[in-house]
Coordinates of C-alpha atoms in Angstrom, one line a residue:
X5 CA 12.0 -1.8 3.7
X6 CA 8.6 -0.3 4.4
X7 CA 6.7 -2.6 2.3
X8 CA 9.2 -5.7 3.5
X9 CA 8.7 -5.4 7.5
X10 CA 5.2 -4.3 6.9
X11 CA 4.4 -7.3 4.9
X12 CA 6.3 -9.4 6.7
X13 CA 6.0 -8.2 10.6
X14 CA 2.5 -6.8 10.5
X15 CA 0.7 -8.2 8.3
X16 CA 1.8 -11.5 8.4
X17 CA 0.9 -12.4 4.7
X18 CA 0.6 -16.4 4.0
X19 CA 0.7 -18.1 0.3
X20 CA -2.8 -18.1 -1.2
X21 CA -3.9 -15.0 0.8
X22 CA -5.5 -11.6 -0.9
X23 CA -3.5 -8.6 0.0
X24 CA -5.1 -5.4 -0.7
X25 CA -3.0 -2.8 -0.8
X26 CA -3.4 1.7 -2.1
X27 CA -1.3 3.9 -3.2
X28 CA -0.1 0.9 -4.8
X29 CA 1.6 2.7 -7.9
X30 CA 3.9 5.0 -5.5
X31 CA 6.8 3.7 -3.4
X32 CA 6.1 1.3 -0.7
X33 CA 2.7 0.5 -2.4
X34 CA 4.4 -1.2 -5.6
X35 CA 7.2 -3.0 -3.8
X36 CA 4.3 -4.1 -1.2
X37 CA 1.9 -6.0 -4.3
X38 CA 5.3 -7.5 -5.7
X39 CA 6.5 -8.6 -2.4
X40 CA 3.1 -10.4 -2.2
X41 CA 3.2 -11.7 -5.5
X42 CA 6.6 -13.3 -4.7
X43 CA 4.6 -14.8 -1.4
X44 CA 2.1 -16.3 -3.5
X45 CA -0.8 -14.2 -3.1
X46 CA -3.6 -13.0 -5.4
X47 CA -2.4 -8.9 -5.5
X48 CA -5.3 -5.8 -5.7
X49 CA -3.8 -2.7 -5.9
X50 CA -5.6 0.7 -6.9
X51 CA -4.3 3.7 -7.6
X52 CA -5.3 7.8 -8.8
X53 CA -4.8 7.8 -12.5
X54 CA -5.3 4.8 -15.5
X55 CA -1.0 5.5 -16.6
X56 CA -0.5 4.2 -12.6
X57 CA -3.1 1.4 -13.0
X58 CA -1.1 0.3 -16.3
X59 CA 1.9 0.2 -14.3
X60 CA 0.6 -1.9 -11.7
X61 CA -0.5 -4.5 -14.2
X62 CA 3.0 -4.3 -15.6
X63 CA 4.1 -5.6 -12.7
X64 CA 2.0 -7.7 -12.1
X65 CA -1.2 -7.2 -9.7
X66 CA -3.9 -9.7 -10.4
X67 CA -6.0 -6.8 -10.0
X68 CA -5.9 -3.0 -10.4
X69 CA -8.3 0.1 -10.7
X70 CA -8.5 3.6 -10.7
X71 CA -10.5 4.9 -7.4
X72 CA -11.1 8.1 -8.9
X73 CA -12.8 6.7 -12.0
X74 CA -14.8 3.9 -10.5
X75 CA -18.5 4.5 -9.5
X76 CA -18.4 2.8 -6.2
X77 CA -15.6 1.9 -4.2
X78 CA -17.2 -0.5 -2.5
X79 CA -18.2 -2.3 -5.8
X80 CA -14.5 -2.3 -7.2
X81 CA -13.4 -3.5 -4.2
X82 CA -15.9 -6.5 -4.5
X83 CA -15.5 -7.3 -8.4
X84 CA -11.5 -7.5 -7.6
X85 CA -12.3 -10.1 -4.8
X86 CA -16.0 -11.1 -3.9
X87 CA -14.2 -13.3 -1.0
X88 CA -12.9 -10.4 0.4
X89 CA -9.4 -9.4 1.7
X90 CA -7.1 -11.3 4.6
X91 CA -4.8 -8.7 4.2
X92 CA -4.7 -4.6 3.7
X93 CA -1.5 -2.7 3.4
X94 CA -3.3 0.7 4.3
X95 CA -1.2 4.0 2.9
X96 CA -4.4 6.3 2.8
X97 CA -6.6 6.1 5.3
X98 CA -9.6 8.1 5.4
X99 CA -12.7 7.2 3.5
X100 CA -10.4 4.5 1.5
X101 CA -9.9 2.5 4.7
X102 CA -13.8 2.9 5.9
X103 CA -14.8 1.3 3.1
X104 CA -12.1 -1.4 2.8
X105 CA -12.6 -2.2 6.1
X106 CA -16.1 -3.8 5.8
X107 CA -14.6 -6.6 3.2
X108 CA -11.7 -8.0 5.0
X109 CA -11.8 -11.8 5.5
X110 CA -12.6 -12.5 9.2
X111 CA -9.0 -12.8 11.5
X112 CA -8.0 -10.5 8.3
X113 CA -4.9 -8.2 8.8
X114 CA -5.0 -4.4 8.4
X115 CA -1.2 -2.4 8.4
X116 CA -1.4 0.9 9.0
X117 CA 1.6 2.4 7.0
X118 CA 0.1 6.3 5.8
X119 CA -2.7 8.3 6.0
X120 CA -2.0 10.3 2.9
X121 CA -6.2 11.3 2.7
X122 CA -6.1 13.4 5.8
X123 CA -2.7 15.1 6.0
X124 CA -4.4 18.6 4.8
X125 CA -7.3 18.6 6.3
X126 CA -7.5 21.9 8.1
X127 CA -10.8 20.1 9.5
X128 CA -10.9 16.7 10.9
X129 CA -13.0 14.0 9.0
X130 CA -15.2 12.3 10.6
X131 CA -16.5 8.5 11.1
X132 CA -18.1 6.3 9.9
X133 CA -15.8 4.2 13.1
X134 CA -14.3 1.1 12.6
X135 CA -15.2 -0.7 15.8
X136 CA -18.1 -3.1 14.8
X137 CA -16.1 -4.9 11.8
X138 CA -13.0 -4.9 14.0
X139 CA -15.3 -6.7 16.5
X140 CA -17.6 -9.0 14.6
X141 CA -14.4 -10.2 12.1
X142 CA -11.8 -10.0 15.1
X143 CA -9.4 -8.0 12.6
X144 CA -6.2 -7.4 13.9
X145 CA -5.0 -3.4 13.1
X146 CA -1.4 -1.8 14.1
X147 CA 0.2 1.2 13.0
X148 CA 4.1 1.0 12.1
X149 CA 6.8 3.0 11.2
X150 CA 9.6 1.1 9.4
X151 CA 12.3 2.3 11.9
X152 CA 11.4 0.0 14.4
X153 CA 13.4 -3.0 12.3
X154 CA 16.7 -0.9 12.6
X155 CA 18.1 -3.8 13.7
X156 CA 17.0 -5.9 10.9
X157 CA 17.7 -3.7 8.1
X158 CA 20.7 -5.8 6.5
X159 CA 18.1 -8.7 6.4
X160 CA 16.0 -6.7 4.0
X161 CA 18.3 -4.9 2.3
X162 CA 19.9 -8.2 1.1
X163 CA 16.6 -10.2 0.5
X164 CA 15.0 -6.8 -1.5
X165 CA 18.5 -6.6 -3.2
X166 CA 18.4 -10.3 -4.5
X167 CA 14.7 -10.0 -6.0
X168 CA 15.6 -6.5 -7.6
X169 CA 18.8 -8.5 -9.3
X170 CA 16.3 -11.5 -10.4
X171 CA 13.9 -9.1 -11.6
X172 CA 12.0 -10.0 -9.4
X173 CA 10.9 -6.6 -7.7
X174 CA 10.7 -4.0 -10.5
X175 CA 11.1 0.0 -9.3
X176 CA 10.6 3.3 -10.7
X177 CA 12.1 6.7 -9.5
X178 CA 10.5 9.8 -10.7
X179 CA 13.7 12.3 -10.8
X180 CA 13.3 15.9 -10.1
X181 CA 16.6 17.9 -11.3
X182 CA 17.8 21.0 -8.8
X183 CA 17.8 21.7 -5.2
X184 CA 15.2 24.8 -5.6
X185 CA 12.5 22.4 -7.2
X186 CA 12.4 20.3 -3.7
X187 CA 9.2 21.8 -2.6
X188 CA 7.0 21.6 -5.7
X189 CA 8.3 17.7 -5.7
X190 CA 7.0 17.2 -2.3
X191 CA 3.7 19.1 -3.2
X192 CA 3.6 17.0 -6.3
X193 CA 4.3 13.7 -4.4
X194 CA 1.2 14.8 -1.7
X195 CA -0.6 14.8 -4.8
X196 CA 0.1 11.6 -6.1
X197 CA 1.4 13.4 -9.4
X198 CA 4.6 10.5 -9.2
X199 CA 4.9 7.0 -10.2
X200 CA 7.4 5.0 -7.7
X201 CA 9.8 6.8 -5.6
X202 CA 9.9 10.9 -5.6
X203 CA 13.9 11.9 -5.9
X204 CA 15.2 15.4 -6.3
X205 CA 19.0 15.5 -7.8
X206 CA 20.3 18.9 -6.6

């Protein structure tokens, strides 16, 4: 429901658009690059490891790359699109987003779903600030948290439910078994040591 409303609500994705979109091999990242596939747009997704990049071209991203392998950021983003990005489904924040920033399409679309990079910091990061490229491409950038379609969630439960049964939207849970592993899951998913959706069975 994440990836549907944020897509759909935020950032407005058209047919023939390039969504970028990281954390793409965990929950709401991977349903996010299908859901755009199904919309007709060319897909980027990167990811922390080359077993989540595999995934991602398994279900099919045009594009996909390890950030922790590449040698500049900025370069991989380029190579997967040299025309840039009119969408970015933004789960990380951080340096990712500084640097993503700076290739979006101008009226580009930036949803603000996590912030994954900065949630142990004992010390705040700082800059480099986003204001010029929000000026100069008049970008459009709003936070969301997915409770705020409430009212809507039959719509997306039924619309996600119908691509899941087509095969069209592919998922994977990683299952943790018993209640007293909980916290080393969480750790884990903080991490990014999962692929899909973290579940403990207690």
């Amino acid at each position: 429901l994440t990836a549907y409303f944020g897509l759909l609500e935020v950032c407005k994705m058209k047919p023939g658009e390039t969504v970028l979109v990281n954390a793409a091999a965990g929950a709401v990242g991977s349903v996010v690059g299908q859901l755009a596939k199904i919309g007709g747009c060319k897909v980027v997704g990167c990811a922390g490891s080359d077993d989540k990049v595999a995934y991602l071209k398994k279900l099919g991203f045009d594009e996909a790359f390890n950030y922790k392998t590449v040698k500049s950021l900025d370069e991989a983003l380029r190579k997967a699109s040299p025309d840039g990005y009119d969408c970015f489904f933004d789960n990380v924040g951080g340096e990712f987003a500084s640097v993503a920033i700076n290739q979006m399409k101008k009226y580009g679309r930036i949803a603000v779903c996590g912030a994954i990079s900065l949630y142990n910091d004992s010390v705040p990061q700082k800059g480099p600030y986003m204001q010029i490229p929000m000026i100069f491409k008049e970008l459009q950038m709003e936070g969301f948290i997915v409770s705020r379609w409430n009212n809507r969630r039959e719509e997306g439960v039924k619309a996600l439910l119908k691509w899941v049964m087509e095969g069209k939207v592919k998922y994977h849970e990683q299952v943790t078994e018993g209640f007293e592993n909980m916290p080393m899951a969480f750790i884990g998913m903080l991490k990014g040591e999962n692929i899909g959706k973290a579940v403990v069975k207690v």
